Every structure is written in C-alpha cells, then in structure tokens.
Coordinates of C-alpha atoms and ligand atoms in Angstrom, one line a residue:
M1 CA 13.8 -37.2 93.8
P2 CA 11.0 -38.1 96.7
P3 CA 12.9 -38.4 100.0
L4 CA 14.2 -42.7 100.7
R5 CA 10.9 -43.5 103.1
N6 CA 12.9 -46.9 104.0
D7 CA 16.4 -46.4 104.2
R8 CA 16.9 -49.5 106.4
L9 CA 19.1 -51.0 103.7
L10 CA 21.9 -47.9 103.5
R11 CA 22.1 -47.1 107.8
A12 CA 22.9 -50.9 107.7
L13 CA 25.7 -50.7 105.2
R14 CA 27.1 -47.1 107.2
R15 CA 26.2 -49.6 110.9
E16 CA 23.7 -47.0 111.8
A17 CA 21.3 -47.6 114.4
V18 CA 18.2 -49.5 112.5
D19 CA 14.2 -50.4 113.8
R20 CA 15.3 -53.9 112.3
T21 CA 17.6 -55.8 110.2
P22 CA 16.8 -55.0 106.2
V23 CA 17.1 -58.3 104.4
W24 CA 16.8 -58.8 100.5
I25 CA 17.4 -61.3 98.3
M26 CA 20.6 -62.6 95.9
R27 CA 19.0 -63.0 92.7
Q28 CA 15.6 -62.2 94.1
A29 CA 14.1 -61.3 90.6
G30 CA 14.2 -64.3 89.1
R31 CA 13.5 -67.3 87.2
Y32 CA 11.5 -69.1 90.7
L33 CA 8.8 -66.1 90.3
P34 CA 5.7 -67.4 88.0
E35 CA 5.4 -63.7 87.1
Y36 CA 9.4 -63.3 86.2
R37 CA 8.9 -66.1 84.0
A38 CA 5.9 -64.7 81.6
T39 CA 7.6 -61.1 81.3
R40 CA 10.9 -63.0 79.8
A41 CA 8.4 -65.6 77.9
R42 CA 7.6 -62.4 76.4
A43 CA 10.5 -60.5 75.7
G44 CA 11.4 -64.2 74.3
S45 CA 14.9 -63.9 75.8
F46 CA 16.8 -63.5 78.9
L47 CA 18.8 -61.0 77.0
N48 CA 15.5 -58.8 75.8
L49 CA 14.8 -58.8 78.8
M50 CA 17.8 -57.5 80.5
R51 CA 18.2 -54.4 77.1
S52 CA 14.2 -53.3 77.4
P53 CA 14.2 -50.5 80.6
E54 CA 10.4 -51.1 80.8
L55 CA 10.9 -54.5 80.9
A56 CA 14.0 -54.6 83.1
T57 CA 11.8 -52.7 85.4
E58 CA 9.0 -54.2 85.7
V59 CA 10.7 -57.6 86.6
T60 CA 12.6 -55.7 89.1
L61 CA 9.4 -54.3 91.1
Q62 CA 8.7 -58.1 90.8
P63 CA 9.5 -59.3 93.6
L64 CA 9.2 -55.8 96.3
A65 CA 5.5 -56.2 95.2
R66 CA 5.2 -60.4 96.8
F67 CA 7.5 -59.4 99.9
D68 CA 8.3 -56.6 102.3
L69 CA 11.5 -56.3 101.1
D70 CA 14.2 -53.5 101.9
A71 CA 15.8 -53.0 98.7
A72 CA 15.7 -53.5 94.8
I73 CA 18.8 -54.7 93.1
L74 CA 18.4 -53.5 89.2
F75 CA 17.7 -56.3 86.7
S76 CA 20.9 -56.4 85.2
D77 CA 23.7 -59.1 84.1
I78 CA 26.9 -59.2 85.1
L79 CA 28.3 -60.1 81.6
T80 CA 27.0 -56.6 80.1
I81 CA 31.0 -55.5 80.1
P82 CA 32.5 -58.5 78.7
D83 CA 29.2 -57.8 75.8
A84 CA 31.3 -53.8 75.8
L85 CA 34.1 -55.3 74.7
G86 CA 33.1 -57.6 71.4
L87 CA 33.1 -60.7 73.1
G88 CA 30.1 -61.3 71.4
L89 CA 26.9 -62.6 74.8
H90 CA 24.7 -65.6 74.1
F91 CA 23.0 -67.9 76.2
V92 CA 23.1 -71.3 76.1
E93 CA 19.2 -72.9 77.1
G94 CA 19.8 -75.1 80.3
E95 CA 23.7 -74.3 79.5
G96 CA 23.9 -70.7 81.0
P97 CA 26.2 -67.8 78.7
R98 CA 28.8 -68.1 75.9
F99 CA 30.8 -66.4 74.3
E100 CA 31.5 -66.3 70.7
R101 CA 35.3 -64.2 71.2
P102 CA 36.8 -65.5 74.4
V103 CA 40.2 -64.0 75.1
R104 CA 42.7 -66.7 75.2
S105 CA 45.8 -65.0 74.0
A106 CA 48.3 -62.1 75.1
A107 CA 47.4 -60.8 71.4
D108 CA 43.7 -61.3 72.2
I109 CA 44.1 -59.1 75.6
D110 CA 46.1 -56.2 73.7
A111 CA 43.4 -56.2 71.0
L112 CA 40.6 -54.9 73.6
R113 CA 39.8 -51.0 74.1
L114 CA 38.0 -49.5 76.7
P115 CA 35.1 -49.0 76.4
D116 CA 32.3 -46.0 76.4
V117 CA 30.2 -47.9 79.1
E118 CA 27.5 -45.0 78.5
R119 CA 27.5 -45.3 75.1
A120 CA 28.1 -49.0 75.1
L121 CA 25.3 -50.0 77.8
P122 CA 22.5 -46.8 77.7
Y123 CA 19.8 -49.8 78.5
V124 CA 21.6 -50.0 82.1
F125 CA 21.8 -46.5 82.8
D126 CA 18.1 -46.0 81.4
T127 CA 16.3 -48.7 83.7
V128 CA 18.3 -47.3 86.9
R129 CA 16.2 -43.7 85.5
M130 CA 12.8 -45.5 84.9
L131 CA 13.4 -47.6 88.4
R132 CA 14.0 -45.0 90.3
R133 CA 11.3 -43.0 89.3
E134 CA 8.8 -46.0 89.7
L135 CA 10.6 -46.1 92.7
A136 CA 9.6 -43.1 94.1
G137 CA 11.8 -43.4 97.6
R138 CA 10.0 -46.9 98.7
V139 CA 13.5 -48.8 99.2
P140 CA 16.8 -48.6 97.5
L141 CA 17.9 -49.4 94.7
I142 CA 21.3 -51.1 94.5
G143 CA 23.5 -51.1 91.3
F144 CA 26.0 -54.1 90.7
S145 CA 29.2 -55.1 88.4
G146 CA 31.2 -58.5 88.5
S147 CA 34.8 -58.2 89.6
P148 CA 37.3 -57.7 87.5
W149 CA 38.8 -61.3 88.2
T150 CA 35.3 -62.7 87.9
L151 CA 34.8 -61.0 84.3
A152 CA 38.0 -62.4 83.1
C153 CA 37.3 -65.9 84.0
Y154 CA 34.3 -65.5 82.2
M155 CA 36.0 -63.9 79.5
V156 CA 38.9 -66.9 79.1
E157 CA 36.9 -69.9 79.4
G158 CA 34.6 -68.3 77.1
G159 CA 31.7 -69.2 79.4
G160 CA 31.1 -71.2 82.9
S161 CA 33.6 -73.6 84.3
D162 CA 34.0 -76.5 86.4
D163 CA 38.2 -76.0 86.8
F164 CA 38.8 -72.7 85.6
R165 CA 42.3 -74.2 84.1
L166 CA 42.5 -71.7 81.4
I167 CA 42.3 -69.0 83.0
K168 CA 44.2 -70.2 86.3
S169 CA 47.2 -71.1 83.6
L170 CA 46.9 -67.9 82.0
A171 CA 47.7 -66.8 85.4
Y172 CA 51.1 -69.0 86.3
T173 CA 52.0 -69.0 82.1
D174 CA 51.5 -65.1 81.3
P175 CA 50.7 -63.0 84.9
A176 CA 51.4 -60.0 83.1
A177 CA 48.7 -60.2 80.5
L178 CA 46.3 -60.9 83.1
H179 CA 47.6 -58.4 84.6
R180 CA 46.9 -56.3 81.7
L181 CA 43.4 -57.5 81.2
L182 CA 42.0 -57.0 84.5
A183 CA 43.8 -53.4 85.3
L184 CA 41.9 -52.9 82.4
L185 CA 38.7 -54.1 83.6
A186 CA 39.1 -52.9 87.2
E187 CA 38.6 -49.2 85.2
A188 CA 35.7 -50.8 82.9
V189 CA 34.7 -51.4 86.3
G190 CA 35.3 -48.4 87.9
D191 CA 33.1 -46.3 85.5
Y192 CA 29.7 -48.6 84.7
L193 CA 29.7 -48.0 89.0
E194 CA 30.1 -44.6 88.4
A195 CA 27.3 -44.3 85.7
Q196 CA 25.5 -46.6 87.7
A197 CA 25.6 -43.8 90.5
A198 CA 25.0 -40.8 88.5
A199 CA 21.9 -42.1 87.1
G200 CA 20.6 -42.9 90.4
A201 CA 21.5 -46.2 92.3
Q202 CA 22.2 -45.6 95.9
A203 CA 24.6 -48.8 96.8
L204 CA 27.0 -50.9 94.9
M205 CA 27.7 -54.6 94.8
L206 CA 30.7 -55.9 93.4
F207 CA 30.2 -60.0 92.5
D208 CA 33.3 -62.1 92.9
T209 CA 31.9 -65.0 91.8
W210 CA 34.7 -67.1 91.2
G211 CA 37.7 -65.4 93.3
G212 CA 36.9 -68.3 95.9
V213 CA 38.8 -70.6 93.1
L214 CA 41.7 -69.2 93.6
S215 CA 44.8 -70.2 96.2
T216 CA 45.5 -67.4 99.1
A217 CA 48.7 -66.2 97.4
A218 CA 46.6 -66.1 94.0
Y219 CA 43.5 -64.5 95.2
R220 CA 45.1 -61.5 96.7
E221 CA 47.3 -60.8 92.8
F222 CA 44.4 -61.7 90.8
S223 CA 40.9 -60.6 92.3
L224 CA 41.8 -59.0 96.0
A225 CA 43.9 -56.0 94.6
Y226 CA 41.4 -55.7 91.4
Q227 CA 38.6 -54.4 94.0
A228 CA 40.8 -52.4 96.0
R229 CA 41.4 -50.5 92.8
V230 CA 37.5 -50.0 92.0
V231 CA 36.6 -49.2 95.2
A232 CA 39.8 -46.3 95.4
R233 CA 38.4 -45.6 91.6
L234 CA 34.7 -45.1 93.0
A235 CA 36.5 -42.5 96.4
A236 CA 37.9 -40.3 93.8
S237 CA 34.0 -40.4 92.0
A238 CA 31.8 -37.3 93.0
A239 CA 28.8 -39.1 92.0
A240 CA 30.1 -42.1 93.6
R241 CA 31.5 -41.9 97.2
E242 CA 28.3 -41.5 98.8
L243 CA 27.6 -45.0 98.2
P244 CA 28.3 -48.1 99.7
L245 CA 29.3 -50.6 98.1
I246 CA 29.3 -54.6 99.4
A247 CA 32.0 -56.6 97.7
F248 CA 30.7 -60.5 97.9
T249 CA 33.4 -62.9 97.4
K250 CA 32.0 -66.7 96.9
G251 CA 34.0 -69.3 98.9
G252 CA 36.2 -66.4 100.1
G253 CA 35.3 -66.3 104.1
Q254 CA 39.2 -67.5 104.8
W255 CA 40.0 -64.1 103.4
L256 CA 37.0 -61.8 104.8
P257 CA 39.3 -60.4 107.5
E258 CA 41.8 -59.5 104.7
Q259 CA 39.4 -58.3 102.3
A260 CA 37.8 -55.9 105.1
G261 CA 40.5 -53.2 104.8
I262 CA 39.6 -53.0 100.9
G263 CA 37.9 -49.4 102.0
A264 CA 34.6 -51.1 101.2
A265 CA 31.6 -50.3 103.2
A266 CA 30.1 -53.8 103.8
L267 CA 31.5 -57.5 102.7
G268 CA 28.8 -60.2 101.9
V269 CA 29.6 -63.6 103.6
D270 CA 28.6 -67.1 101.9
W271 CA 26.7 -69.6 103.5
T272 CA 29.8 -71.6 105.1
Q273 CA 30.7 -69.2 107.7
E274 CA 29.6 -68.5 110.8
L275 CA 28.5 -64.9 111.2
G276 CA 29.3 -64.0 114.6
A277 CA 33.1 -65.3 113.7
V278 CA 33.4 -63.4 111.1
R279 CA 31.9 -60.1 112.5
A280 CA 34.7 -60.8 116.0
A281 CA 37.2 -61.3 112.7
T282 CA 36.8 -57.9 110.9
G283 CA 36.3 -55.9 114.5
G284 CA 33.7 -54.0 113.2
R285 CA 35.2 -52.1 110.7
V286 CA 32.3 -53.2 108.0
A287 CA 29.1 -54.0 107.6
L288 CA 27.8 -57.8 107.1
Q289 CA 25.5 -59.1 104.3
G290 CA 24.4 -62.7 104.1
N291 CA 24.2 -65.9 104.9
L292 CA 21.6 -68.0 104.6
D293 CA 22.4 -71.6 102.6
P294 CA 19.9 -70.9 100.0
I295 CA 19.0 -74.7 99.6
A296 CA 16.9 -73.7 103.5
L297 CA 14.4 -72.7 101.3
F298 CA 13.1 -75.8 100.6
A299 CA 13.1 -77.0 103.8
P300 CA 9.2 -76.4 105.8
P301 CA 8.1 -72.8 107.1
Q302 CA 9.5 -73.6 111.1
R303 CA 12.6 -74.9 109.8
I304 CA 13.3 -71.7 107.7
R305 CA 12.2 -69.5 110.5
A306 CA 14.8 -71.2 112.9
E307 CA 17.9 -70.8 110.6
V308 CA 17.0 -66.9 109.5
A309 CA 17.0 -67.1 113.8
R310 CA 20.5 -69.1 113.7
V311 CA 22.0 -66.3 111.4
L312 CA 20.5 -63.3 113.4
D313 CA 21.5 -64.8 117.0
S314 CA 24.7 -65.7 115.1
Y315 CA 25.2 -61.9 114.0
G316 CA 23.8 -60.5 117.4
R317 CA 23.1 -57.1 118.7
G318 CA 23.2 -54.2 117.5
P319 CA 23.8 -52.4 113.7
G320 CA 25.6 -53.7 110.7
H321 CA 23.9 -56.5 109.8
V322 CA 21.9 -56.6 105.7
F323 CA 20.4 -60.5 106.3
N324 CA 20.8 -62.1 103.0
L325 CA 21.3 -65.6 101.6
G326 CA 24.5 -67.4 101.3
H327 CA 24.6 -66.9 97.7
G328 CA 21.4 -66.3 95.1
V329 CA 18.4 -67.8 95.8
L330 CA 17.7 -71.2 93.6
Q331 CA 15.1 -71.0 90.4
Q332 CA 13.4 -74.4 92.2
T333 CA 12.5 -72.5 95.6
D334 CA 8.4 -71.1 96.2
P335 CA 8.1 -68.5 96.3
E336 CA 6.0 -68.6 99.4
H337 CA 9.3 -70.1 101.2
V338 CA 11.3 -66.7 100.3
R339 CA 7.6 -64.5 102.0
V340 CA 7.9 -67.1 104.9
L341 CA 12.1 -65.5 105.1
V342 CA 11.3 -62.1 105.1
D343 CA 8.4 -61.9 107.6
A344 CA 11.2 -63.8 110.0
V345 CA 14.0 -61.4 109.9
H346 CA 11.7 -58.9 110.1
E347 CA 9.2 -60.3 112.9
L348 CA 12.9 -61.9 114.6
S349 CA 15.2 -59.2 114.0
A350 CA 13.1 -56.4 116.3
A351 CA 14.4 -57.3 119.5
Y352 CA 18.1 -57.6 118.1
H353 CA 17.8 -53.3 117.9
V354 CA 16.5 -52.2 121.4
Ligands
CP3_1 O1 20.2 -60.3 92.0 C1 19.1 -60.3 91.3 O2 18.1 -60.1 91.3 C2 19.6 -59.4 90.3 C3 19.9 -59.7 88.8 C4 20.6 -60.3 88.6 C5 21.3 -61.7 87.4 N1 22.3 -61.9 87.1 C6 19.7 -62.1 86.9 C7 20.1 -63.3 85.8 C8 22.5 -60.4 89.0 C9 23.1 -59.6 90.5 C10 23.2 -61.1 88.3 C11 24.7 -61.5 88.3 C12 25.1 -62.3 87.6 N2 25.4 -62.9 86.5 C13 26.2 -63.7 88.0 C14 27.0 -62.9 90.0 C15 25.9 -63.3 90.9 C16 26.2 -64.7 91.5 O3 25.3 -65.6 91.5 O4 27.5 -64.9 92.3 C17 27.0 -64.2 88.1 C18 28.3 -65.4 87.4 C19 26.1 -63.9 86.4 C20 26.1 -64.8 85.3 C21 25.3 -65.4 84.7 N3 24.3 -64.7 83.9 C22 25.0 -66.5 85.2 C23 25.3 -67.9 85.4 C24 23.6 -66.8 84.5 C25 22.7 -68.4 84.6 C26 22.5 -68.8 83.5 C27 21.5 -69.4 83.1 O5 20.7 -70.1 82.2 O6 21.1 -71.2 84.5 C28 23.1 -65.6 84.1 C29 21.7 -66.1 83.2 C30 20.7 -64.5 84.5 N4 20.8 -63.5 85.1 C31 19.3 -65.1 84.7 C32 19.3 -64.0 86.0 C33 18.1 -64.0 86.5 C34 18.5 -66.3 84.2 C35 18.5 -65.8 83.0 C36 17.1 -67.0 82.6 O7 16.0 -66.4 82.3 O8 17.3 -67.8 82.0

C-alpha cells in the first residue's frame, strides 16, 4: 500500500499537531450531488448501489473529485447488519428503510444468530479493498457501523420512528430481552468493524443516531454501555486496535463528558453544542468532530464562512478538532455551498495551528 499523503484526519483524531483542521462531511456522497443521482439511477436502487463494489467505490470518490476533503467514508449503510441477521431490508421511496421481519418479542430476539459478517456482507469488505486501491494514499478511508442501540431501534421499530414507542416499551417491560439483543449486536458490530479494519479502513465511526431519544439512565444502560463494549472489543483486536474510533450520539450533548470515558479516540458533536464548552468539559481526553448546523449550508456564502469561523473559534487553538457538520448534509443542499465550507475550513483554520 502506498503511504498516506494526507494524514490530517488521523493526526487530528490522535490530537497530534496539524497544519490545518481536517474536514469531511457526514453523508458527503449522496443525493445532493447530481453525479450521485446519476450513478444511483444506473444502479436502479440504493440497495443495488450499496451492494456493488464498483458503484459504491465510484460514489465514495465523487465528493473527493469535487472538493478538497481530508477523508473518504465508505459508501454503505448502517442497516447492513440487521439485513445480515435476516430481517429483510428494503427502502420505500420517500419513506426510508423498512424491515419485512422486525424483531418484536423475546422469542424473536432469541431466534437471532450471530452472523458471519465476512460471509454475509462480502461486498462491504470488497468495497473497502477497492477503495484503498483507488485512493492510493490520497486521504484516509473511514469505515463505520451503527451503534448497537441505533441498530436495535430499526430492528424493533421495523424502520424509522417518531417516538420509538416499541423499543422503549421493550426497555421498560422486558429489559433482559433487550439486553440480549444489544449484546448480540455489540458482537456483530465488533466483528463488522474489525473486518472493515482488516480490509483496509483507517479510522472507524460508530453512529448512535438515536441515543438522544433516551433518558439519561436509559442512555447509560442501553446505549453507552454497548458503545463501550464495541470499543473494548476493538481494543483487543490486532487488526483494529491502532485505528482511531469516533463515537457519535446525535442529541447526546449532555452526555459527552461521560461518553469521553468509553475509550473512543474522538466524539462526534451535533450542532446544538458549543464546541469550546465541550472541549473544556471533556478535558482533552478525546478529539472532537463537528459541528456546523447542516442548515447553515442554505445561507449565502458569506454567512457560511462566518459560521465556519465561529465553529473554528469555538474549538480554539491547537490539535484535536475534525471539522464536520453536526449531522448529515441534506439532499436539498447546493453542492457549491459545500465547496464554500470546505475551502473556508482550510483557509481559516491555519491560524489555529501556528
Ligand atoms: O456519510 C457518507 O457519505 C457515507 C454513507 C452513509 C449512508 N448512510 C448512505 C445512505 C452513511 C454513513 C449512512 C449511515 C446511516 N444510515 C445512518 C446513520 C447516520 C446518520 O445520519 O445518523 C442511518 C440512521 C441510516 C439509515 C438510513 N439509510 C436512512 C434513514 C436512509 C434515508 C432514507 C431516505 O430515503 O431518505 C438511508 C439510505 C441512505 N443511506 C442514503 C444514502 C446516501 C439515501 C439513499 C438514496 O439514494 O435514496
């Protein structure tokens, strides 16, 4: 493998000195790009796109061809693991993901068997290998998974949800059954991230998209404990232990100081938080990734630059910051505004690293 020519992301995740703050964008390959929509149309569906290593590689690289980004993120989805568990994933146009066989009872949970991820999801690892060849050391490749709690949300609800009534009811009525599901998912997620590392991923991210819907006590018990289990599992893995991991709970700002103790190199921060205050509260134990409001990209360029400056200034001087949005880029975003953001980060951040 050729050496990494741009290692800003990996250095920042390890809180080492950098010349400029690295930047990448959650969902940087996606529907806001016309070239993505064209490739998706050729694939016929999102699932065909994700399951084809050639096409998934192509769309992963599309935002890098346009913008001066400091990382690539594997094009895939967090719902591959529930799919490998046999729940029958499909997408309903305009409505998002659906499972044909959701997990609703203790009996459903006890019927699940830990999948062999290498056999069930070969296209994911083939894509990682193909991407490393195509990237040829240009920027590092991020692999990812959903957190056990977030995967359980989709599996129990059968898709997205407004109130998470089914899974939260299960947490109150049969917590032991939910713990069995989360323990199985923590193992599967650990295997999955380890296999991505073995295939060539250079950093890892755990998306806890729905941790923020829990009470504090329930967050500790059902989300944070299983994030910690995944981190511990990877720390014991020869293939993965050198890789920095970013743990991101959307809506979890109030728990960041606790989350800083799970052993992750970095924490993702959503746009509701003041980065400087989070930096002080986490006391230099972790790097921080974030946290521009995705809606700021709907403002005119001068205002986007001002908001980028505000985020950089809030984090302040020194290493340990990875610039990103506070959540994924929206499909209605003008790609030219993403360029304004990426260029502003590189231009304005040098002053924080002298
Ligand atoms: O960041 C990236 O560029 C990598 C690609 C990526 C996708 N999904 C591609 C995708 C990543 C990291 C994900 C993770 C993911 N998937 C999450 C966690 C991240 C987060 O936003 O908090 C979640 C909750 C999912 C589940 C999921 N997959 C949803 C809710 C949807 C959208 C459904 C819809 O129709 O709006 C998907 C599909 C999906 N995953 C798309 C993309 C680009 C859109 C598919 C399309 O082309 O229609």
